[in-house]
Amino acid sequence: MIGRLTKITHFDWEELESLCFVFHALTRTVPKGKMLRKDFIEIMHSALDMTNTGNVDYSYKMYDLNNTSYISMEDWCRGLSVALRGTLDEKIKYCFQTYDRYGETCLKRKSLIWMVTENWKVTPESDTQVQVEELLEMVSTGIAADSEKGITERDFSKAVTKYPMLLQFLGEVLPPRPAVHTFLSTMLPRARPYEYCPDYRTEREPDPKPFRAFGSSGSQEVVHRLGGRNQVARTPSVAVPQAGADF
């Protein structure tokens, strides 16, 4: 499986081994090799700082592509490949399909208002609600070729390609950049700076402080933080070694 995944993801063999190790450790308490929806939401919150439960819940379908009601080890690696290191085109597709909550292949005005209201915590009675509707009317009119039909994936792709800031204008469905950097620095310490976001390279920020691991692996520390079992015995903190040391 790992050999096949090296050809269709943005991870190399060693990195995939680390991700598979974490997946295996996190799914010990459920049917073998299956990550359930509730576990996925908790993991994304704890490991990648995705705190909006509603958005994480809807992004679940981008991992469970076969609609099996659980995420397999292969699903996990493929999903993280896009979320952590995806190209702009991959992330456009990921975000649009997450926003398209009902599989209508377009984002209609009613859905747009509902998503923005939910993410911005706007109450229907507030004056802000009117402002939100006016703003969305302006944005959707500028993006959609046919405002009556709604925003199609093609419309969304053209708009985001021109204005990347629109990628998550309906709510964050991808991990925030600092969380991605920290996760990759811990799990995949050999990763090159900003390799995970080639379309958004800027001046390099200071490297984050690595996690301090109990035992011999950064992977094990992530498992420990997320409540995985069979953790290594706690010993004095040591710097995280190169990923894949456990294999």
Short mmCIF file of C-alpha atoms in Angstrom, two decimals:
data_model
loop_
_atom_site.label_atom_id
_atom_site.label_comp_id
_atom_site.label_asym_id
_atom_site.label_seq_id
_atom_site.Cartn_x
_atom_site.Cartn_y
_atom_site.Cartn_z
CA MET A 1 0.00 0.00 0.00
CA ILE A 2 2.76 2.45 0.91
CA GLY A 3 4.46 1.93 -2.44
CA ARG A 4 1.23 2.81 -4.23
CA LEU A 5 0.63 5.86 -2.04
CA THR A 6 4.07 7.29 -2.81
CA LYS A 7 2.87 7.67 -6.42
CA ILE A 8 -0.46 9.37 -5.68
CA THR A 9 0.30 11.52 -2.61
CA HIS A 10 2.80 14.25 -1.74
CA PHE A 11 4.57 12.06 0.85
CA ASP A 12 7.61 9.82 0.48
CA TRP A 13 7.95 6.29 1.88
CA GLU A 14 9.36 7.30 5.26
CA GLU A 15 6.72 9.97 5.79
CA LEU A 16 3.92 7.55 4.93
CA GLU A 17 5.30 5.06 7.44
CA SER A 18 5.05 7.71 10.17
CA LEU A 19 1.47 8.61 9.21
CA CYS A 20 0.48 4.93 9.14
CA PHE A 21 2.02 4.41 12.57
CA VAL A 22 -0.05 7.24 14.02
CA PHE A 23 -3.22 5.98 12.33
CA HIS A 24 -2.67 2.48 13.68
CA ALA A 25 -2.09 3.77 17.22
CA LEU A 26 -5.13 6.06 17.15
CA THR A 27 -7.51 3.35 15.97
CA ARG A 28 -6.62 0.66 18.50
CA THR A 29 -9.79 1.29 20.50
CA VAL A 30 -12.15 0.91 17.51
CA PRO A 31 -12.57 -1.83 14.88
CA LYS A 32 -9.12 -2.46 13.46
CA GLY A 33 -8.12 -0.12 10.67
CA LYS A 34 -11.19 2.11 10.94
CA MET A 35 -11.35 5.74 12.06
CA LEU A 36 -14.90 6.80 12.88
CA ARG A 37 -16.35 10.27 12.34
CA LYS A 38 -16.24 11.30 16.01
CA ASP A 39 -12.61 10.20 16.30
CA PHE A 40 -11.72 12.11 13.13
CA ILE A 41 -13.26 15.32 14.49
CA GLU A 42 -11.36 14.99 17.77
CA ILE A 43 -8.06 14.24 16.02
CA MET A 44 -8.33 17.18 13.64
CA HIS A 45 -9.10 19.44 16.59
CA SER A 46 -6.21 18.18 18.72
CA ALA A 47 -3.53 17.69 16.07
CA LEU A 48 -4.30 20.38 13.50
CA ASP A 49 -6.12 23.04 15.53
CA MET A 50 -9.36 22.80 13.54
CA THR A 51 -11.77 24.01 16.20
CA ASN A 52 -14.92 24.52 14.11
CA THR A 53 -16.65 21.19 14.64
CA GLY A 54 -19.23 21.84 11.94
CA ASN A 55 -16.64 22.49 9.24
CA VAL A 56 -14.55 19.48 10.29
CA ASP A 57 -17.66 17.32 10.23
CA TYR A 58 -18.39 18.30 6.63
CA SER A 59 -14.76 17.87 5.56
CA TYR A 60 -15.01 14.24 6.76
CA LYS A 61 -16.45 13.24 3.38
CA MET A 62 -13.22 14.35 1.70
CA TYR A 63 -11.45 11.52 3.55
CA ASP A 64 -14.22 8.93 3.35
CA LEU A 65 -14.38 9.09 -0.44
CA ASN A 66 -15.88 5.61 -0.73
CA ASN A 67 -18.74 6.50 1.64
CA THR A 68 -18.02 3.57 3.94
CA SER A 69 -18.80 5.50 7.15
CA TYR A 70 -15.21 5.15 8.31
CA ILE A 71 -11.74 6.31 7.25
CA SER A 72 -9.21 3.65 6.33
CA MET A 73 -5.45 4.01 6.61
CA GLU A 74 -5.22 4.75 2.88
CA ASP A 75 -8.03 7.34 3.12
CA TRP A 76 -6.16 9.00 5.99
CA CYS A 77 -2.92 9.36 4.00
CA ARG A 78 -4.66 10.56 0.84
CA GLY A 79 -6.73 13.13 2.73
CA LEU A 80 -3.75 14.53 4.63
CA SER A 81 -1.80 14.75 1.39
CA VAL A 82 -4.26 17.36 0.13
CA ALA A 83 -4.88 19.08 3.47
CA LEU A 84 -1.18 19.42 4.33
CA ARG A 85 0.63 19.58 1.00
CA GLY A 86 -2.00 19.87 -1.69
CA THR A 87 -1.54 22.04 -4.76
CA LEU A 88 -3.82 25.02 -5.25
CA ASP A 89 -6.00 23.05 -7.69
CA GLU A 90 -6.33 20.18 -5.21
CA LYS A 91 -7.28 22.55 -2.41
CA ILE A 92 -9.82 24.34 -4.59
CA LYS A 93 -11.55 21.03 -5.28
CA TYR A 94 -11.30 20.05 -1.60
CA CYS A 95 -12.83 23.31 -0.35
CA PHE A 96 -15.59 23.47 -2.96
CA GLN A 97 -16.74 19.90 -2.37
CA THR A 98 -16.68 20.48 1.38
CA TYR A 99 -18.81 23.61 0.99
CA ASP A 100 -21.17 21.72 -1.33
CA ARG A 101 -22.71 19.99 1.64
CA TYR A 102 -25.68 18.49 -0.20
CA GLY A 103 -23.94 17.40 -3.39
CA GLU A 104 -25.75 19.91 -5.60
CA THR A 105 -22.58 20.64 -7.65
CA CYS A 106 -23.13 24.35 -7.04
CA LEU A 107 -23.29 26.73 -4.09
CA LYS A 108 -26.69 28.38 -3.97
CA ARG A 109 -27.44 31.68 -2.27
CA LYS A 110 -29.36 30.08 0.59
CA SER A 111 -26.45 27.75 1.38
CA LEU A 112 -23.95 30.61 1.20
CA ILE A 113 -25.90 32.67 3.71
CA TRP A 114 -26.29 29.69 6.02
CA MET A 115 -22.56 28.85 5.98
CA VAL A 116 -21.38 32.41 6.56
CA THR A 117 -23.96 32.95 9.32
CA GLU A 118 -22.80 29.75 11.00
CA ASN A 119 -19.09 30.60 10.77
CA TRP A 120 -19.43 34.25 11.73
CA LYS A 121 -21.87 33.50 14.57
CA VAL A 122 -24.42 35.96 13.23
CA THR A 123 -27.92 35.92 14.72
CA PRO A 124 -30.87 36.34 12.33
CA GLU A 125 -32.14 39.35 14.30
CA SER A 126 -28.90 41.34 14.20
CA ASP A 127 -28.08 44.16 11.80
CA THR A 128 -25.01 42.16 10.80
CA GLN A 129 -27.26 39.61 9.10
CA VAL A 130 -28.30 42.23 6.55
CA GLN A 131 -24.68 43.20 5.97
CA VAL A 132 -23.74 39.54 5.48
CA GLU A 133 -26.44 39.08 2.86
CA GLU A 134 -25.36 42.23 1.03
CA LEU A 135 -21.71 41.16 1.09
CA LEU A 136 -22.53 37.67 -0.19
CA GLU A 137 -24.67 39.14 -2.93
CA MET A 138 -21.70 41.18 -4.13
CA VAL A 139 -19.26 38.26 -3.89
CA SER A 140 -21.52 35.66 -5.51
CA THR A 141 -22.43 38.05 -8.33
CA GLY A 142 -18.75 38.63 -9.01
CA ILE A 143 -17.88 34.91 -8.90
CA ALA A 144 -20.85 33.14 -10.47
CA ALA A 145 -21.38 33.20 -14.22
CA ASP A 146 -25.09 32.68 -13.52
CA SER A 147 -26.04 34.17 -10.15
CA GLU A 148 -29.46 32.49 -10.28
CA LYS A 149 -27.93 29.03 -10.61
CA GLY A 150 -25.25 29.61 -8.00
CA ILE A 151 -21.47 29.25 -7.83
CA THR A 152 -20.22 26.22 -9.75
CA GLU A 153 -16.86 24.55 -9.17
CA ARG A 154 -15.58 26.13 -12.37
CA ASP A 155 -16.66 29.59 -11.18
CA PHE A 156 -15.04 28.96 -7.80
CA SER A 157 -11.80 27.73 -9.38
CA LYS A 158 -11.48 30.77 -11.66
CA ALA A 159 -12.13 33.18 -8.79
CA VAL A 160 -9.68 31.52 -6.37
CA THR A 161 -6.98 31.23 -9.03
CA LYS A 162 -7.25 34.99 -9.53
CA TYR A 163 -7.81 35.86 -5.86
CA PRO A 164 -6.39 33.08 -3.59
CA MET A 165 -7.82 34.82 -0.52
CA LEU A 166 -11.26 33.51 -1.57
CA LEU A 167 -10.21 29.88 -1.07
CA GLN A 168 -11.86 29.62 2.36
CA PHE A 169 -14.18 32.62 2.31
CA LEU A 170 -17.08 30.44 3.50
CA GLY A 171 -15.22 29.13 6.54
CA GLU A 172 -11.96 27.36 7.35
CA VAL A 173 -12.02 23.76 6.18
CA LEU A 174 -8.23 23.35 5.89
CA PRO A 175 -5.80 23.28 8.83
CA PRO A 176 -4.31 26.70 9.69
CA ARG A 177 -0.80 27.24 8.42
CA PRO A 178 0.99 27.35 11.82
CA ALA A 179 -0.66 24.05 12.81
CA VAL A 180 0.40 22.44 9.53
CA HIS A 181 3.98 23.66 10.01
CA THR A 182 4.10 22.32 13.57
CA PHE A 183 2.56 18.97 12.61
CA LEU A 184 4.98 18.45 9.73
CA SER A 185 7.98 19.59 11.79
CA THR A 186 7.06 17.02 14.41
CA MET A 187 5.98 14.11 12.26
CA LEU A 188 8.16 14.74 9.22
CA PRO A 189 11.19 16.72 10.44
CA ARG A 190 13.02 16.35 7.12
CA ALA A 191 10.31 18.28 5.28
CA ARG A 192 11.58 21.36 3.45
CA PRO A 193 10.20 24.74 4.54
CA TYR A 194 6.78 25.44 3.00
CA GLU A 195 6.89 22.30 0.89
CA TYR A 196 3.33 21.75 2.08
CA CYS A 197 1.99 24.93 0.46
CA PRO A 198 3.89 25.53 -2.80
CA ASP A 199 1.34 28.06 -4.04
CA TYR A 200 1.67 30.34 -1.03
CA ARG A 201 5.39 30.70 -0.40
CA THR A 202 6.40 33.79 1.49
CA GLU A 203 9.38 34.85 3.55
CA ARG A 204 10.21 32.00 5.88
CA GLU A 205 9.00 32.37 9.44
CA PRO A 206 11.14 31.25 12.40
CA ASP A 207 11.04 27.49 12.87
CA PRO A 208 8.55 26.50 15.57
CA LYS A 209 9.86 24.78 18.65
CA PRO A 210 9.60 21.01 18.10
CA PHE A 211 7.43 18.92 20.37
CA ARG A 212 9.30 17.27 23.22
CA ALA A 213 8.87 13.54 22.98
CA PHE A 214 8.69 10.95 25.74
CA GLY A 215 10.69 8.07 24.33
CA SER A 216 12.23 7.76 20.91
CA SER A 217 9.74 9.13 18.42
CA GLY A 218 7.89 12.31 17.53
CA SER A 219 5.15 10.06 16.17
CA GLN A 220 4.67 8.54 19.61
CA GLU A 221 4.33 11.99 21.17
CA VAL A 222 1.53 12.86 18.75
CA VAL A 223 -0.19 9.60 19.68
CA HIS A 224 0.24 10.46 23.35
CA ARG A 225 -1.27 13.91 22.89
CA LEU A 226 -4.27 12.50 21.05
CA GLY A 227 -4.97 9.80 23.63
CA GLY A 228 -3.52 6.80 21.80
CA ARG A 229 -2.68 3.66 23.72
CA ASN A 230 0.49 1.65 24.23
CA GLN A 231 2.53 4.77 24.70
CA VAL A 232 6.15 4.44 25.54
CA ALA A 233 7.23 4.81 29.14
CA ARG A 234 7.81 8.39 30.18
CA THR A 235 11.46 9.29 30.37
CA PRO A 236 13.18 12.66 30.52
CA SER A 237 12.29 14.81 27.51
CA VAL A 238 14.50 14.43 24.50
CA ALA A 239 14.55 16.23 21.17
CA VAL A 240 12.47 14.62 18.43
CA PRO A 241 14.65 12.40 16.19
CA GLN A 242 14.21 11.89 12.47
CA ALA A 243 10.81 10.50 11.46
CA GLY A 244 10.71 6.77 10.81
CA ALA A 245 13.12 5.88 13.63
CA ASP A 246 10.63 3.34 14.99
CA PHE A 247 10.54 1.30 11.82
#
